[in-house]
Coordinates of C-alpha atoms and ligand atoms in Angstrom, one line a residue:
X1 CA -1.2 7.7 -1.7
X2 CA -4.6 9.0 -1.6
X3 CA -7.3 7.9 -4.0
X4 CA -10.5 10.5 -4.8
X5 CA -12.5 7.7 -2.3
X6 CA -10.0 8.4 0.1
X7 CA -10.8 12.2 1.2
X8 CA -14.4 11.0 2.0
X9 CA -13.9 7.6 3.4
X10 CA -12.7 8.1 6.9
X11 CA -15.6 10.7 7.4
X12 CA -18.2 8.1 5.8
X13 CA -16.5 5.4 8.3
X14 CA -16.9 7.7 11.1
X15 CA -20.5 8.7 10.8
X16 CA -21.9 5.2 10.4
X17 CA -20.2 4.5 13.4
X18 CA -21.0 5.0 16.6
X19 CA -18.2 7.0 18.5
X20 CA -16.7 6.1 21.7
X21 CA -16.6 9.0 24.3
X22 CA -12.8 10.5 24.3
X23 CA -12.4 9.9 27.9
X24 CA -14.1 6.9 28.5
X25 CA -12.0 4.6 30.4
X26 CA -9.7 2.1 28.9
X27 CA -12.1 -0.6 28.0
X28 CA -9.0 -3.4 28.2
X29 CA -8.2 -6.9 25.8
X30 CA -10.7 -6.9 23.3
X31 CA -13.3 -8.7 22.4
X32 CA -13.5 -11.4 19.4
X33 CA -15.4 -10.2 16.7
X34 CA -18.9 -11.3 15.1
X35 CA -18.8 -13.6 12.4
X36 CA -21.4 -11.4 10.8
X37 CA -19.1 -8.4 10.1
X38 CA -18.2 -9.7 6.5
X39 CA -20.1 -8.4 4.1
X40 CA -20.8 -10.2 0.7
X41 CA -19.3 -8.2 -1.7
X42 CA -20.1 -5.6 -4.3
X43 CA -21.2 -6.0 -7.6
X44 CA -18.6 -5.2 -10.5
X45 CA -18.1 -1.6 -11.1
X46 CA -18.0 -0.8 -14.6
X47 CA -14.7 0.3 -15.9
X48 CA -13.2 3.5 -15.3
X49 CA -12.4 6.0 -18.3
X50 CA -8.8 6.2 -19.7
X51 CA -7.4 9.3 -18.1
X52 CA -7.4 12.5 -20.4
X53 CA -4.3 15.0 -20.2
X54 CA -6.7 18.0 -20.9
X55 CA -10.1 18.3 -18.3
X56 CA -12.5 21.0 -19.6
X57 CA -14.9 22.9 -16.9
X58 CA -17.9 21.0 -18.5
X59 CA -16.8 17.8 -18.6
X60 CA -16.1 17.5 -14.9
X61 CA -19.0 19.0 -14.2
X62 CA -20.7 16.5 -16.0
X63 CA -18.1 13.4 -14.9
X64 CA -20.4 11.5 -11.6
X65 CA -18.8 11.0 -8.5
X66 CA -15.3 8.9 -8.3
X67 CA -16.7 5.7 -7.0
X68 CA -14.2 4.2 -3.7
X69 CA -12.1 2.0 -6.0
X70 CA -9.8 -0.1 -3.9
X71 CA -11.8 -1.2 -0.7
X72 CA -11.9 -4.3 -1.5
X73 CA -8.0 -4.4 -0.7
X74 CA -8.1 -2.1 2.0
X75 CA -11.0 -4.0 3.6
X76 CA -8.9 -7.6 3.3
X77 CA -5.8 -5.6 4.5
X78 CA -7.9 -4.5 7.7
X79 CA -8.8 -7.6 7.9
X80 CA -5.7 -9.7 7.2
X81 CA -4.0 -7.6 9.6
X82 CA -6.5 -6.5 12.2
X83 CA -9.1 -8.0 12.6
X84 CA -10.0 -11.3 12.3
X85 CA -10.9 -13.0 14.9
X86 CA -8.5 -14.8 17.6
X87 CA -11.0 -17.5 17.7
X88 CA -10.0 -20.5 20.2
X89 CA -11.6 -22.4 17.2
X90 CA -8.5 -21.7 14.8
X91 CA -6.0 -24.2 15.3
X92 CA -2.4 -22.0 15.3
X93 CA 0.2 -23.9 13.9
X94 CA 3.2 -25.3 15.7
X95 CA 5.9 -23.1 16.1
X96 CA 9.6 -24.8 15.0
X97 CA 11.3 -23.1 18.3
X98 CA 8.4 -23.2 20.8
X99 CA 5.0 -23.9 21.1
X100 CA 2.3 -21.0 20.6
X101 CA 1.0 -19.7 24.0
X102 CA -2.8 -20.3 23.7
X103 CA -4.6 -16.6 23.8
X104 CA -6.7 -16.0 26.4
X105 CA -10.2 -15.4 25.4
X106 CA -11.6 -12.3 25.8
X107 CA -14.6 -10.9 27.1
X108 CA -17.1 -8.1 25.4
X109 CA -16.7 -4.8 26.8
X110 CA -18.9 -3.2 24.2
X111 CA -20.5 -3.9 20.4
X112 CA -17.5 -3.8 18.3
X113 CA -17.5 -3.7 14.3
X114 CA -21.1 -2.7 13.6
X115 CA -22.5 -3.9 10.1
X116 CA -22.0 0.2 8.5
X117 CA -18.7 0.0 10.3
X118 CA -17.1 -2.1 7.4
X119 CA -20.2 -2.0 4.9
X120 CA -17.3 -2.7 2.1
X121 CA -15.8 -5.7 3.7
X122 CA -15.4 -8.5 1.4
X123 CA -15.7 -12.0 2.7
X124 CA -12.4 -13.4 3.4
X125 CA -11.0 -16.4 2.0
X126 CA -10.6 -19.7 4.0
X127 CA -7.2 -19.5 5.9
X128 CA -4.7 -21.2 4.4
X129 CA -2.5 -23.8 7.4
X130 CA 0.5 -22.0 8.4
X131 CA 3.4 -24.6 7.3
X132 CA 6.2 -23.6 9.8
X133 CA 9.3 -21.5 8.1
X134 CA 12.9 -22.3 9.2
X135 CA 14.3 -19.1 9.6
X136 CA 17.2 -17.6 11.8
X137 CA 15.9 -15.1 14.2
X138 CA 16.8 -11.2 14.0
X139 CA 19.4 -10.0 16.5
X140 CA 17.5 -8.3 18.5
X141 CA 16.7 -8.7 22.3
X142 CA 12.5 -9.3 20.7
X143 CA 14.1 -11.6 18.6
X144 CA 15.3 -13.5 21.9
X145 CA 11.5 -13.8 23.1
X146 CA 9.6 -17.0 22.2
X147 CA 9.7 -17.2 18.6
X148 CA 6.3 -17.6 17.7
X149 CA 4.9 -18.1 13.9
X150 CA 2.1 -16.0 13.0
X151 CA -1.6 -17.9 13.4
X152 CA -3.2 -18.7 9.9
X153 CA -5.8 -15.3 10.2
X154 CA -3.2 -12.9 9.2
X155 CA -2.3 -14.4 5.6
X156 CA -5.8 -14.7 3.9
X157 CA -5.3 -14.5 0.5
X158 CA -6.4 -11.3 -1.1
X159 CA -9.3 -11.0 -3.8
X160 CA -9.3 -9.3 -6.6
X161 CA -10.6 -5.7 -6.8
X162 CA -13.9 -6.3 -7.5
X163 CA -13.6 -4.0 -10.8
X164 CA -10.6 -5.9 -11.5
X165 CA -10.2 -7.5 -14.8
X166 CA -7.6 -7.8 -17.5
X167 CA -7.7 -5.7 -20.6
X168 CA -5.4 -4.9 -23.3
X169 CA -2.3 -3.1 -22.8
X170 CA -3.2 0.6 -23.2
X171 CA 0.1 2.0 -22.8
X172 CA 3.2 1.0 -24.8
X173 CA 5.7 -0.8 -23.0
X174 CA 9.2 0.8 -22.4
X175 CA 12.0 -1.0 -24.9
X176 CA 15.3 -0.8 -23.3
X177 CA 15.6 -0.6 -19.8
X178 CA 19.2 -1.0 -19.5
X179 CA 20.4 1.9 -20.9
X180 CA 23.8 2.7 -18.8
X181 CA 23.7 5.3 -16.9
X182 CA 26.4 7.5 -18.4
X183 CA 25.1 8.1 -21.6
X184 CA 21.2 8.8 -21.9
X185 CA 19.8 9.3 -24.8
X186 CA 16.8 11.6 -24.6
X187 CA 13.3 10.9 -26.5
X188 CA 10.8 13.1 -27.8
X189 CA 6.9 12.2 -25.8
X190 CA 4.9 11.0 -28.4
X191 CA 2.3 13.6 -29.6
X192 CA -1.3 13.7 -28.1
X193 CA -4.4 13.5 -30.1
X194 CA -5.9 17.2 -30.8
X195 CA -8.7 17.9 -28.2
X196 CA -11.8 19.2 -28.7
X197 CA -12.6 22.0 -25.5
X198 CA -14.8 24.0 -24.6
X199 CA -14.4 27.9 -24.8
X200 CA -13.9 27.7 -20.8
X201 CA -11.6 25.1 -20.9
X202 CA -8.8 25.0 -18.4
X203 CA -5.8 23.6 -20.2
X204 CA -2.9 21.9 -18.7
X205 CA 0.0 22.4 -21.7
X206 CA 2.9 20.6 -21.3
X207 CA 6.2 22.5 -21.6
X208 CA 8.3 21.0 -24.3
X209 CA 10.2 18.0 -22.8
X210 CA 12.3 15.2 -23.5
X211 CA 11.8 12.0 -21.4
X212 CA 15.2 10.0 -21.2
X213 CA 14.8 6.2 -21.3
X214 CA 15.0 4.0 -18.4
X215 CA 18.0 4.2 -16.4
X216 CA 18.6 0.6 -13.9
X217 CA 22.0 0.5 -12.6
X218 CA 24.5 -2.1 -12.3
X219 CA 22.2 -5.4 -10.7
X220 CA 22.0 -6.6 -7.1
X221 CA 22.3 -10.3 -6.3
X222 CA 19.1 -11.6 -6.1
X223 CA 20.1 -15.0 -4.0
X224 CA 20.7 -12.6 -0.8
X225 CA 17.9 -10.0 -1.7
X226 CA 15.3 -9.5 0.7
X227 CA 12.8 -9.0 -1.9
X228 CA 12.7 -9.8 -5.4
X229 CA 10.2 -8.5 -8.1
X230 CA 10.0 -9.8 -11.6
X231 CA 7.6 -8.3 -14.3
X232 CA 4.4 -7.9 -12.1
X233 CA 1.6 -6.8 -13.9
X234 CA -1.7 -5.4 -13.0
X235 CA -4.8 -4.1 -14.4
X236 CA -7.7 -2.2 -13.4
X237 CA -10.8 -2.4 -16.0
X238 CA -8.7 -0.8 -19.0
X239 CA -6.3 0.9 -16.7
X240 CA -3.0 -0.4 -16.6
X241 CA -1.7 0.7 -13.0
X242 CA 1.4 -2.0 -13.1
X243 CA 3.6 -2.3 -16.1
X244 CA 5.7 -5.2 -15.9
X245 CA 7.8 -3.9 -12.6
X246 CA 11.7 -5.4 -12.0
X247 CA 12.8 -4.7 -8.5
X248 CA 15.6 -6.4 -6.2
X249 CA 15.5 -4.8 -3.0
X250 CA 19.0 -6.0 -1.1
X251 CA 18.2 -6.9 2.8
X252 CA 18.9 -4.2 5.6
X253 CA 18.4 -1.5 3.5
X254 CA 15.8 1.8 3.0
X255 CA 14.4 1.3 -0.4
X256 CA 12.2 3.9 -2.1
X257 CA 9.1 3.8 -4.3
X258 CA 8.8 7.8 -6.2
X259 CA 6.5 8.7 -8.7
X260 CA 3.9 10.7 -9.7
X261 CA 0.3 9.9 -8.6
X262 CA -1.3 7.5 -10.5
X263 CA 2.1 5.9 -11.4
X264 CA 1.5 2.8 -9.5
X265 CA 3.4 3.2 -6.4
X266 CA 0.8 1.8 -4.0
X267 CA -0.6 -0.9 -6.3
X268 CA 3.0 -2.1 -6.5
X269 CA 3.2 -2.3 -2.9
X270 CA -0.2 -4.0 -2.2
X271 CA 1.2 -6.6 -4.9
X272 CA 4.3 -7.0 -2.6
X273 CA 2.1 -7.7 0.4
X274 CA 0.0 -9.7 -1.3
X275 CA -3.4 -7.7 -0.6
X276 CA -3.5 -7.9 -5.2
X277 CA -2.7 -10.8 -6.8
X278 CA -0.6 -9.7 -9.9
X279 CA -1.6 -10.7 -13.1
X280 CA 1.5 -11.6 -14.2
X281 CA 5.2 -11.7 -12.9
X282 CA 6.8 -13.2 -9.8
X283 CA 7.4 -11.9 -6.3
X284 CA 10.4 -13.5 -3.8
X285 CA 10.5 -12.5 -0.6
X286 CA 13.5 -13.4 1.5
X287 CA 13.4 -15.9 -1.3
X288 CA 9.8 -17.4 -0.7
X289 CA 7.9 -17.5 -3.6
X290 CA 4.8 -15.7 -2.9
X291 CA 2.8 -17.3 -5.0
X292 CA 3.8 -20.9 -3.9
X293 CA 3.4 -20.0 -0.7
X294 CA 1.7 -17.0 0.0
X295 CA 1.5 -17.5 3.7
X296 CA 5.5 -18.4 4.0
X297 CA 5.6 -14.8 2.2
X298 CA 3.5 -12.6 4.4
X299 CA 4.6 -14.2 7.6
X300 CA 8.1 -12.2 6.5
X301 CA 6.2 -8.7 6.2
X302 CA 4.8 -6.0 8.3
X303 CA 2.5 -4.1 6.4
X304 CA 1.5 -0.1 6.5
X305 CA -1.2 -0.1 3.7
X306 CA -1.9 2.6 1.8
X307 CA -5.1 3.7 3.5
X308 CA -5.4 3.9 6.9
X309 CA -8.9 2.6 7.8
X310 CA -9.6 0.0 9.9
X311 CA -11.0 -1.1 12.6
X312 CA -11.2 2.3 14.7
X313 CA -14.3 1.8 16.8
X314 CA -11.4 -0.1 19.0
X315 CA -9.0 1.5 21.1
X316 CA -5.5 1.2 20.3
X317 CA -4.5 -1.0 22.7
X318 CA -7.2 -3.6 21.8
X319 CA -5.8 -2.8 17.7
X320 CA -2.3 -3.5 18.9
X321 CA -3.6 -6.5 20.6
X322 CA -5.5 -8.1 18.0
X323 CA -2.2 -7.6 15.2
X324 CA 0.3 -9.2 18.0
X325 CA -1.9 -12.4 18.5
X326 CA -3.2 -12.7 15.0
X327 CA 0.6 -12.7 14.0
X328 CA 0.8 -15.8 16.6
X329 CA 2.3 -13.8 19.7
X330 CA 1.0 -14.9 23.2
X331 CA -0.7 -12.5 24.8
X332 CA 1.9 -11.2 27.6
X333 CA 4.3 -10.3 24.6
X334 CA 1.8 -8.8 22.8
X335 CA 0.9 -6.1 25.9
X336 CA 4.8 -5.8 26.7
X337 CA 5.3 -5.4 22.8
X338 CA 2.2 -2.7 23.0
X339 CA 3.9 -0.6 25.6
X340 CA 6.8 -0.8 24.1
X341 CA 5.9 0.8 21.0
X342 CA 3.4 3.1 22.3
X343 CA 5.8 4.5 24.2
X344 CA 8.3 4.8 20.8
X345 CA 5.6 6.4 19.1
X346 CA 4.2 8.7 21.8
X347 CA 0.8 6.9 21.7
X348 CA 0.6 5.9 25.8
X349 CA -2.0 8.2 26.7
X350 CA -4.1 7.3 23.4
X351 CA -4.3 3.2 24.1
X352 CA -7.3 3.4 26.0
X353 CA -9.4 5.8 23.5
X354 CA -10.8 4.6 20.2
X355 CA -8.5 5.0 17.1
X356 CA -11.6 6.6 15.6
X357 CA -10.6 9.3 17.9
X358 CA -7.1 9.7 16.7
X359 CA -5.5 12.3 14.3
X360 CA -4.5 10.8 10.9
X361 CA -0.6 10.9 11.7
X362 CA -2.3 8.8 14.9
X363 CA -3.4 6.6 13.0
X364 CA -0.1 6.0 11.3
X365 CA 1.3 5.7 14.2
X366 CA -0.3 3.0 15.4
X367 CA -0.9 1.3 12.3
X368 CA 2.8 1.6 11.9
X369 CA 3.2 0.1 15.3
X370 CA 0.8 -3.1 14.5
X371 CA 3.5 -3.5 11.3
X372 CA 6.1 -3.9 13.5
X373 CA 4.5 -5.9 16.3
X374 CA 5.9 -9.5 15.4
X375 CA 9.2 -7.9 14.3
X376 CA 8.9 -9.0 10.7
X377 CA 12.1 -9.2 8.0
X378 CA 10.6 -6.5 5.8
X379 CA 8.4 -3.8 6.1
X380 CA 6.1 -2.7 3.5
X381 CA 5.2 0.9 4.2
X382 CA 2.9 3.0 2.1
X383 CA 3.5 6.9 2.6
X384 CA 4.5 6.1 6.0
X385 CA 5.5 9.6 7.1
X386 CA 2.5 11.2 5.5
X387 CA 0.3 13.6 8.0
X388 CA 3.0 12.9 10.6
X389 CA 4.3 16.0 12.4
X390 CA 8.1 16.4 12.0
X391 CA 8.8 15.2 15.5
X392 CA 7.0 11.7 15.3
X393 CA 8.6 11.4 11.9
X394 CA 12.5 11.7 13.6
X395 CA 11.2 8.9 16.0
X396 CA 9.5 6.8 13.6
X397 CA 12.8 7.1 10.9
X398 CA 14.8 6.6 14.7
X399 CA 12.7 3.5 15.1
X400 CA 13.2 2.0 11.2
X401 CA 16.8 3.3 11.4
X402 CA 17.9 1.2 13.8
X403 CA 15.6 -2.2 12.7
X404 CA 17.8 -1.4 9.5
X405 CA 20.5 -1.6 11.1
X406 CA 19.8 -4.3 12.7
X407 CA 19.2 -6.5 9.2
X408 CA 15.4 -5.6 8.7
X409 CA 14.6 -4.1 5.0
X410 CA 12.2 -1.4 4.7
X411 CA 10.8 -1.0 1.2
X412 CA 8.6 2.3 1.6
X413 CA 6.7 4.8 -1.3
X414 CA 7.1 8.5 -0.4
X415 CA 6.6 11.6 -2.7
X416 CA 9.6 13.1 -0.1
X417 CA 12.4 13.4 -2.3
X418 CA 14.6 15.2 0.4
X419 CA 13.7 12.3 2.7
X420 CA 13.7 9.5 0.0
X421 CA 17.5 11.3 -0.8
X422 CA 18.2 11.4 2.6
X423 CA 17.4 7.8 3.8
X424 CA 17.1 5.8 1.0
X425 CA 20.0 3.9 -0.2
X426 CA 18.6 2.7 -3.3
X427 CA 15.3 3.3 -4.9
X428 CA 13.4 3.2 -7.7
X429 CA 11.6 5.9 -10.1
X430 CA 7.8 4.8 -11.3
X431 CA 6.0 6.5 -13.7
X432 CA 3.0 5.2 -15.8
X433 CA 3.2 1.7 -14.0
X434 CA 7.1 1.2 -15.0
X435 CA 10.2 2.0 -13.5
X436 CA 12.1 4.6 -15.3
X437 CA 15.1 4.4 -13.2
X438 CA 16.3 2.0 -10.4
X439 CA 19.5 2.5 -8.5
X440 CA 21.7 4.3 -5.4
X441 CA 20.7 7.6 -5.2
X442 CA 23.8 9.1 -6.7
X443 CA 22.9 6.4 -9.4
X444 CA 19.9 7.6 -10.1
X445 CA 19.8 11.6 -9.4
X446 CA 23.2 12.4 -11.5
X447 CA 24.2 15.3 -11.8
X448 CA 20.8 16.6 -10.6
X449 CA 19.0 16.7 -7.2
X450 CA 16.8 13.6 -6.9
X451 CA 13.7 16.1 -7.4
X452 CA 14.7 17.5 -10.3
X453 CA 15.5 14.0 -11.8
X454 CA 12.2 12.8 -10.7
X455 CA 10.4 16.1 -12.4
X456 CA 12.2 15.2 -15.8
X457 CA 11.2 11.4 -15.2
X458 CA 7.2 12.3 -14.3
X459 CA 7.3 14.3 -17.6
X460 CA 8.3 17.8 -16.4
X461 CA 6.4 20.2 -15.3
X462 CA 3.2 21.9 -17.0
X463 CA 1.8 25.6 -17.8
X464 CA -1.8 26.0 -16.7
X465 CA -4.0 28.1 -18.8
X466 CA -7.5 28.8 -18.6
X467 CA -7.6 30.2 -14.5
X468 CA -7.4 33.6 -15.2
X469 CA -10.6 34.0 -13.5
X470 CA -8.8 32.9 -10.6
X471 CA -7.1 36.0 -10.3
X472 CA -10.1 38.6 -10.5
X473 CA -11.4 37.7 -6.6
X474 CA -15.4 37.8 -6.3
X475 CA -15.5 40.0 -3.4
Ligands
ATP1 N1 -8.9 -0.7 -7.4 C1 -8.7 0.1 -8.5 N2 -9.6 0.1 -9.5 C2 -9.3 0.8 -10.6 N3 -8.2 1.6 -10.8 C3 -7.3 1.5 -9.8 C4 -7.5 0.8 -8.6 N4 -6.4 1.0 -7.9 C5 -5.6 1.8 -8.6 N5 -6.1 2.1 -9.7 C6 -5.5 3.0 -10.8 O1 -4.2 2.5 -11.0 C7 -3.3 3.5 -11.2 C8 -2.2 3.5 -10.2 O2 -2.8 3.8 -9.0 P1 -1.9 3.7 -7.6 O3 -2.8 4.0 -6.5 O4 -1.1 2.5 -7.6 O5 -0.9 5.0 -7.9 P2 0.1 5.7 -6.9 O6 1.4 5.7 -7.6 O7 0.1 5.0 -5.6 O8 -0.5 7.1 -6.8 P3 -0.5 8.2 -5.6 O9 0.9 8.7 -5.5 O10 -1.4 9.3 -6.1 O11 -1.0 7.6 -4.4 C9 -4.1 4.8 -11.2 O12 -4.5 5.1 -12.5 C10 -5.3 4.4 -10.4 O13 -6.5 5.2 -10.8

């Protein structure tokens, strides 16, 4: 899920930092991390306009430039799950099974984390003390390795976006969400206010459509769901991303997140894994309440956010090494761990070179692989096949087919609908920050292809006027 910060922020991230040379030698473990790379934050943005269904030519050329809106989440995500440090200083809690394997200390092999490098990193909030979690290991041969609970760093509390405050609802709430399935009544979409445009406008006119009301189908139990959602609710300034969202996500199961963007997908998801703090509603996962206890909550999840900066000036191997040990893993497991899924994800020869160096679906890859280095119970993955090349997307559903199978849950967003359709055995249809329809896939497509449900559910599809000039070619 892109934002309009996104297209410019890896570039901005790259030229303030200084790039490591693509065949440098593998610099090795790296090195802890300057307290000085948080940043105080920003002040308050002000709040950003309602959107408008009709743009005229003169109006965006007058509109300033989209301001980055989420980094604040992003940056505590990097951090939360990167980067901070694996100071000797932080006590890491008992384990219940086995004691934690101090981590060797390791030594500078070059600057890391310049001050531009992470100019938008907000302060962190003290770590919370890990209480340990009785849980029964996955059956897995990593789940046979010493059981290790994640060290404190990992499940800082996220802040706020730092444009974030609440507002009144601007968009009316859905009434009946249990309509059955069967029989759907259709609704007309309300009319839109008449628009004033200029005599250049380019206008976007909705085809005549009928929206059906929200479809959920018959319940699962939420006492053996993996994840449970109740009415979360967030807002941005005047925007309400997150409508009051129901979700019960059974265990060892694909889920899917579809909508339209803008819908709420990924601000859902960084609810989930607790990079926003909702404004209202509850969130259960594996039946810890998160907001009781937080850290009990994260320590379940593996997290693929939805933007995939972070901490590139290291190499791979020294990213891979700081998420395995600040999830609590001992060093040795960590690099066995690292080979491991490098090797899955067809990343070996890449460990030793800086992530900054690495393709997008690179990144992914081995963001993807830092999600699944302390072999969480669920995984959390934003767009995780997006700008990967169809061959590392076979391995990569490979590699989450068989953790499924194995018990873990994978709740991911995707604008796939073949894929979604293909793996997903339940998921859930989002559009203006509510869910429109929830179910199996048969559930939920009907007598329709999931696409073409999902086209009906964003509001259908729209006639574009106004680009004639399009079609005239300056040359
Ligand atoms: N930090 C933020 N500040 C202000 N508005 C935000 C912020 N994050 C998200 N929004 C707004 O919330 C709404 C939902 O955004 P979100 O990123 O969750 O959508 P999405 O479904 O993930 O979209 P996409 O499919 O395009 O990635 C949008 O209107 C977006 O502009």
């Amino acid at each position: 899920m892109k934002s309009p910060s996104e297209g410019t922020s890896k570039s901005t991230a790259k030229s303030a930092v200084k790039k490591t040379p693509r065949n440098m030698p593998d610099p090795g473990p790296p090195p802890p991390l300057p307290a000085d790379l948080l940043i105080p934050p920003r002040p308050p943005l002000p709040p950003s306009p309602s959107p408008s269904r009709v743009t005229t030519s003169a109006e965006s050329a007058s509109e300033p430039p989209a301001e980055p809106v989420v980094e604040t989440e992003s940056a505590v995500e990097a951090l939360a799950e990167t980067l901070v440090e694996p100071s000797t200083d932080t006590p890491t809690p008992p384990s219940v099974d086995s004691p934690v394997e101090p981590v060797e200390p390791v030594e500078p092999v070059e600057p890391v984390g310049s001050v531009e490098s992470v100019e938008s990193v907000d302060p962190v909030d003290p770590v919370e003390p890990v209480e340990p979690v009785d849980r029964a290991p996955v059956e897995t041969p990593e789940a046979r390795e010493p059981e290790v609970e994640s060290s404190a760093e990992l499940f800082v509390e996220a802040r706020a976006p730092r444009n974030d405050h609440t507002s009144e609802v601007i968009a009316p709430r859905l009434e009946d969400r249990t309509f059955p399935l069967t029989a759907m009544p259709l609704r007309p979409m309300a009319a839109e206010a008449p628009v004033a445009l200029a005599p250049d406008a380019v206008v976007v006119r909705p085809r005549p459509l009928e929206v059906p009301d929200p479809v959920v189908a018959a319940s699962v139990d939420p006492a053996t769901a993996a994840l449970v959602v109740k009415g979360i609710t967030k807002n941005f300034g005047e925007t309400r991303a997150v409508d009051g969202i129901d979700l019960t996500v059974p265990a060892g199961i694909f889920y899917g997140l579809v909508g339209p963007n803008g819908a709420g997908k990924t601000t859902t998801l960084s609810m989930i894994a607790g990079l926003l703090r909702a404004d209202r509603g509850s969130i259960r996962v594996n039946g810890i309440d998160a907001a009781s206890d937080p850290i009990g909550a994260k320590r379940q999840m593996g997290v693929l956010p939805d933007r995939l900066r972070t901490f590139d000036r290291l190499t791979g191997r020294q990213l891979l090494h700081y998420y395995g040990v600040l999830r609590g893993l001992p060093s040795a497991v960590v690099e066995r761990r690292t080979a491991d899924l490098a090797r899955a994800f067809d990343l070996s020869d890449a460990l030793g070179r800086a992530v900054s160096d690495y393709s997008a679906g690179m990144v992914k890859k081995v963001m993807l692989a830092g999600a699944l280095i302390h072999s969480p119970r669920l995984l959390v993955l934003d767009e995780p096949f997006e700008s990967v090349d169809p061959v590392s997307s076979a391995i990569i559903l490979d590699i989450l087919s068989t953790y499924v199978a194995h018990g873990g849950t994978v709740i991911l967003s995707s604008h796939g609908m073949e894929l979604v359709e293909r793996v997903c055995a339940r998921l859930a249809v989002v559009v203006a920050g509510q869910v429109l329809a929830e179910g199996t896939v048969d559930e939920v497509r009907g007598e329709l292809t999931l696409e073409q449900r999902f086209i009906e559910l964003a509001g259908g599809l729209s006639d574009v006027e106004g680009l004639e000039w399009l079609h005239t070619f300056s040359d």
